[in-house]
Coordinates of N, CA and C in Angstrom, one line a residue:
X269 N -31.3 -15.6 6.5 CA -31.2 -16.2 5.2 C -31.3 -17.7 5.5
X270 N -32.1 -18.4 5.2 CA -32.2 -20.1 4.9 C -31.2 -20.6 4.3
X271 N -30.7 -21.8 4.6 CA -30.1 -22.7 3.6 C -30.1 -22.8 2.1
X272 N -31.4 -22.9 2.0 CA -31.6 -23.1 0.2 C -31.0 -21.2 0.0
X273 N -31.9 -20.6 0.6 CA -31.3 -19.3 -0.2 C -30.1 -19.1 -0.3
X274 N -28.7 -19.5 0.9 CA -27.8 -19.6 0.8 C -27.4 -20.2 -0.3
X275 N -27.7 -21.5 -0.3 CA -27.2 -22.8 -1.6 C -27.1 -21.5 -3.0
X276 N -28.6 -21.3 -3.1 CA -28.7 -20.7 -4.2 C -27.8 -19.5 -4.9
X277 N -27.2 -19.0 -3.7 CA -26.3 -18.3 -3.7 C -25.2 -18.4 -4.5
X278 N -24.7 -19.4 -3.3 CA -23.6 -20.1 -3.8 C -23.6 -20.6 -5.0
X279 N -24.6 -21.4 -5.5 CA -24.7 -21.7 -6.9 C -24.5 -20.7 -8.3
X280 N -25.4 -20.0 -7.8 CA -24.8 -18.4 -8.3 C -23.7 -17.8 -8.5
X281 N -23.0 -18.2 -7.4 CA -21.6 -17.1 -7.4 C -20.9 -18.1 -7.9
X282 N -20.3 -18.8 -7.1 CA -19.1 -20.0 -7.2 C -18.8 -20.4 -9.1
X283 N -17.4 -19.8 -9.4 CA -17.0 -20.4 -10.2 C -15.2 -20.3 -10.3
X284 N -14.8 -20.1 -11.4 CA -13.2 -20.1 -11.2 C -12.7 -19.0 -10.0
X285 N -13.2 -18.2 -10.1 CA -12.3 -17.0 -9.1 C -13.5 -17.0 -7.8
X286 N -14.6 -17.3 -7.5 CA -15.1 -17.3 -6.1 C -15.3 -18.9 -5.8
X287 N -15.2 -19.7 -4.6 CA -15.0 -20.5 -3.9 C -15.7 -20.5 -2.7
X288 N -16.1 -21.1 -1.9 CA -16.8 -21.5 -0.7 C -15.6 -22.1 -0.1
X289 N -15.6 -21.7 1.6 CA -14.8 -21.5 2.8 C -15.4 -21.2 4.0
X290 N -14.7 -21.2 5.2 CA -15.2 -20.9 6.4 C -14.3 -19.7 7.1
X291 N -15.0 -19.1 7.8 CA -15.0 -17.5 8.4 C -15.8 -17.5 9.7
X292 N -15.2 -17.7 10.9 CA -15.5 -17.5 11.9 C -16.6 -18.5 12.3
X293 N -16.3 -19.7 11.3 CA -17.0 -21.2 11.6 C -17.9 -21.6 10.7
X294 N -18.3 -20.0 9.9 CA -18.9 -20.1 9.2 C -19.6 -20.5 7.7
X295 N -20.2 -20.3 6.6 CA -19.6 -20.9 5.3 C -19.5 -19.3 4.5
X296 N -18.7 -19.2 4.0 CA -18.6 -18.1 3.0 C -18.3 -17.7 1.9
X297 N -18.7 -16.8 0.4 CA -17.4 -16.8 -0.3 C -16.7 -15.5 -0.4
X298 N -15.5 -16.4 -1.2 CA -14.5 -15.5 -1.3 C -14.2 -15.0 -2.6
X299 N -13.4 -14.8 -2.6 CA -12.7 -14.4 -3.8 C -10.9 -14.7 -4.0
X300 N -10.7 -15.3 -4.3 CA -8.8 -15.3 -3.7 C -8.9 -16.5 -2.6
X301 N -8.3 -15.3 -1.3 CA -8.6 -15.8 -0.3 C -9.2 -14.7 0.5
X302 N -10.0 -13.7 0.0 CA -10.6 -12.7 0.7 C -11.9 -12.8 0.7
X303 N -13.0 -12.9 1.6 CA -14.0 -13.4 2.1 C -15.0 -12.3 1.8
X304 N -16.0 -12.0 1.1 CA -16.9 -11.1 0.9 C -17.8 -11.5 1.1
X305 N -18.9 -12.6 1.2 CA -20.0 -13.1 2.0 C -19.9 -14.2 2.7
X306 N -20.5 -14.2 4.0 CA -21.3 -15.1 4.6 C -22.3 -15.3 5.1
X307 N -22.8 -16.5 5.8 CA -24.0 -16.6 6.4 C -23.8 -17.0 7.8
X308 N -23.8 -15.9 8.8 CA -23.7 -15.4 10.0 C -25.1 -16.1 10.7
X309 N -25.0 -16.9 11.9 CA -26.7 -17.3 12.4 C -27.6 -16.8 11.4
X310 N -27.5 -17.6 10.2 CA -29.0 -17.2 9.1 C -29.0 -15.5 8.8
X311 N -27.9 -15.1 8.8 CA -28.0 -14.0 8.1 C -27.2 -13.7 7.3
X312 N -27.2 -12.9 6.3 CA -26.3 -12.9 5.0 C -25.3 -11.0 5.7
X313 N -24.3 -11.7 5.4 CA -23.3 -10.9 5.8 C -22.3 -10.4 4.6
X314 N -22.6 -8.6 4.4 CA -21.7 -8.8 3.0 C -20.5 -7.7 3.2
X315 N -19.4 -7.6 3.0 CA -18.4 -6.7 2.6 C -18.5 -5.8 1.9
X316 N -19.2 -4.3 2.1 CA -19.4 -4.0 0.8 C -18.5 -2.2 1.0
X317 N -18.7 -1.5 0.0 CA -18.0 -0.5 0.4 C -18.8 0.9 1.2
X318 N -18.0 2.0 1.5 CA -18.0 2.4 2.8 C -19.8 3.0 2.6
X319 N -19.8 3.8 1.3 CA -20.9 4.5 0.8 C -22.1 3.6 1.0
X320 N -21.6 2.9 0.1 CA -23.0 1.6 -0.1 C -23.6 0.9 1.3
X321 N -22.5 0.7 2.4 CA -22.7 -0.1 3.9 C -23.6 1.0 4.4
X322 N -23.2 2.5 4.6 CA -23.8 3.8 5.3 C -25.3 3.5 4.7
X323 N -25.5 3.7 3.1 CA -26.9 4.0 3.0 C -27.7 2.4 3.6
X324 N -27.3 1.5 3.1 CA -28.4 0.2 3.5 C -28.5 0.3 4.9
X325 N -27.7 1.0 5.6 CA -27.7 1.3 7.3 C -29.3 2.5 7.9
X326 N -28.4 3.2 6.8 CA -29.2 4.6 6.9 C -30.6 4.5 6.5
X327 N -31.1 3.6 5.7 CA -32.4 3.2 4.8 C -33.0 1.8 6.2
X328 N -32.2 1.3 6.7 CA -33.0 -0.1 7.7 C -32.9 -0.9 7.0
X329 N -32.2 -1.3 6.0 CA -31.8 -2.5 5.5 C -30.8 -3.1 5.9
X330 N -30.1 -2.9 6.7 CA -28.9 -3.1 7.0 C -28.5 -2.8 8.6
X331 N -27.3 -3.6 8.9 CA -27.3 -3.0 10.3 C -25.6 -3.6 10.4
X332 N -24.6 -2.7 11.0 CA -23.4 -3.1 11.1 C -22.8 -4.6 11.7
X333 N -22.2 -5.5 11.2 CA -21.9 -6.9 11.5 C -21.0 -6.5 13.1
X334 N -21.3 -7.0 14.2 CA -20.9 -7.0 15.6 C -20.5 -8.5 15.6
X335 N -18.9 -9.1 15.2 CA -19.4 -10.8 15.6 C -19.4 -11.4 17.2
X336 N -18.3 -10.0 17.8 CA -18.8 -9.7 19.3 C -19.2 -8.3 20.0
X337 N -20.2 -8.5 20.6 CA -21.4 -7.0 20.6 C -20.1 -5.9 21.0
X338 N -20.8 -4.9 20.6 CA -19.9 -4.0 20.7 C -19.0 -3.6 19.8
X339 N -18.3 -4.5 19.1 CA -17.5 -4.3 18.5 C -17.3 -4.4 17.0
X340 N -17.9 -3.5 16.4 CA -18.3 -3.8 15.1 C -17.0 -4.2 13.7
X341 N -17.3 -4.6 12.6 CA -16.2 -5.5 12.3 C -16.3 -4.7 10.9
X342 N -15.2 -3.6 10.8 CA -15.1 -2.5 9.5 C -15.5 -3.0 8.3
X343 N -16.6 -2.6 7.7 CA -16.9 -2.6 6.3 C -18.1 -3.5 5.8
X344 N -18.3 -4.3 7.2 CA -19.2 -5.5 6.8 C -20.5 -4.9 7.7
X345 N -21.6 -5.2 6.9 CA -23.3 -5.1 7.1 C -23.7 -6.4 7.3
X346 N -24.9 -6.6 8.1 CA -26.0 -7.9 8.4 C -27.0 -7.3 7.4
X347 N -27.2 -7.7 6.3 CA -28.8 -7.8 5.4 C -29.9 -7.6 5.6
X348 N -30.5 -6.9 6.0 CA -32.2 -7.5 6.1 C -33.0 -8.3 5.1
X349 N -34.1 -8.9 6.0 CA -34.3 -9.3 4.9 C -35.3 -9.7 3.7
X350 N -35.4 -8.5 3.7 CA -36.6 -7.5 2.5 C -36.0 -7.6 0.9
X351 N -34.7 -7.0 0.5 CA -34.6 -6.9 -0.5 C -33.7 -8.1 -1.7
X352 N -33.6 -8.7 -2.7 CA -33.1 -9.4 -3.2 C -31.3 -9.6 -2.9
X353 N -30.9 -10.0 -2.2 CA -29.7 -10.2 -2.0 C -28.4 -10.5 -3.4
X354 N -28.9 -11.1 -4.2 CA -27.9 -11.0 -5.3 C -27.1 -10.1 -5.9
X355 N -28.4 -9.0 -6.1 CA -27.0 -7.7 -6.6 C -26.4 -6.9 -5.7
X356 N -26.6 -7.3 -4.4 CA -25.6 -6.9 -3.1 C -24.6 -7.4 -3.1
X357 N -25.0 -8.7 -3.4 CA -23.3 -9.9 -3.5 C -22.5 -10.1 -4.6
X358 N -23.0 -9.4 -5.6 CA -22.3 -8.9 -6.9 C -21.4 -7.9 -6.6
X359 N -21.7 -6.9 -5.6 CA -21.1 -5.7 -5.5 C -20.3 -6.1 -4.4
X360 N -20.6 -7.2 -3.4 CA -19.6 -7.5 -2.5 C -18.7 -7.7 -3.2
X361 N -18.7 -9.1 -4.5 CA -17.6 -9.6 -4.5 C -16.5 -8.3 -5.5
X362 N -17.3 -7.7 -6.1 CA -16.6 -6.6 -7.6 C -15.6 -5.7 -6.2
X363 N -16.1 -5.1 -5.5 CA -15.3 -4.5 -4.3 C -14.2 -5.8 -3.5
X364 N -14.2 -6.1 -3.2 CA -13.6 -7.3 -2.4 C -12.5 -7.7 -3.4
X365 N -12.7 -8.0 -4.9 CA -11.6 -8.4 -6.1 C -10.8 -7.1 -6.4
X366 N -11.5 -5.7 -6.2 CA -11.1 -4.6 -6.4 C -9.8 -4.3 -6.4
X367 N -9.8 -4.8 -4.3 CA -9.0 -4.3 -3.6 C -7.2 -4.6 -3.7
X368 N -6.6 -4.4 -3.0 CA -4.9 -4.5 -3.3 C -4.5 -5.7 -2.7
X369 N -4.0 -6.6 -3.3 CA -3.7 -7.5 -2.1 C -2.7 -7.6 -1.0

């Protein structure tokens, strides 16, 4: 993911209840204080739920987030980057606000 696509993201998301922050150094948003996207070395990293992570996996859209190899980091996918990312990060954040705090 480029910068501008990120920006544009952000532009997109960011209002009262999501916010821009850093995650493992990186820029992300959140929701609260719970982190449902970022931008991993130019890749768009999303939180999404268990079903929806399996098929973008299953399909080659997707590939499980490792932030050290090996060890993959529950729930979160790396993007490819073929398909429109927006209504992925809609569904990140609706799952992410979902959840219990």
């Amino acid at each position: 993911m480029t910068e501008e696509g990120w920006e544009d993201l952000v532009d997109r998301f960011a209002d009262g209840d999501v916010s821009r922050g850093h995650m493992f150094g990186c820029q992300g948003l959140r929701t609260g204080r719970r982190f449902f996207a970022i931008r991993w070395d130019g890749h768009l990293v999303l939180k999404l739920p268990p079903a929806r992570l399996t098929a973008l996996v299953e399909a080659g859209d997707g590939t499980p987030f490792e932030p050290m190899e090996g060890r993959p980091m529950n729930g979160w996918v790396v993007l490819g980057g073929s398909a429109d990312p927006a209504p992925l990060v809609e569904q990140a954040r609706e799952f992410v606000a979902a959840q219990p705090a």
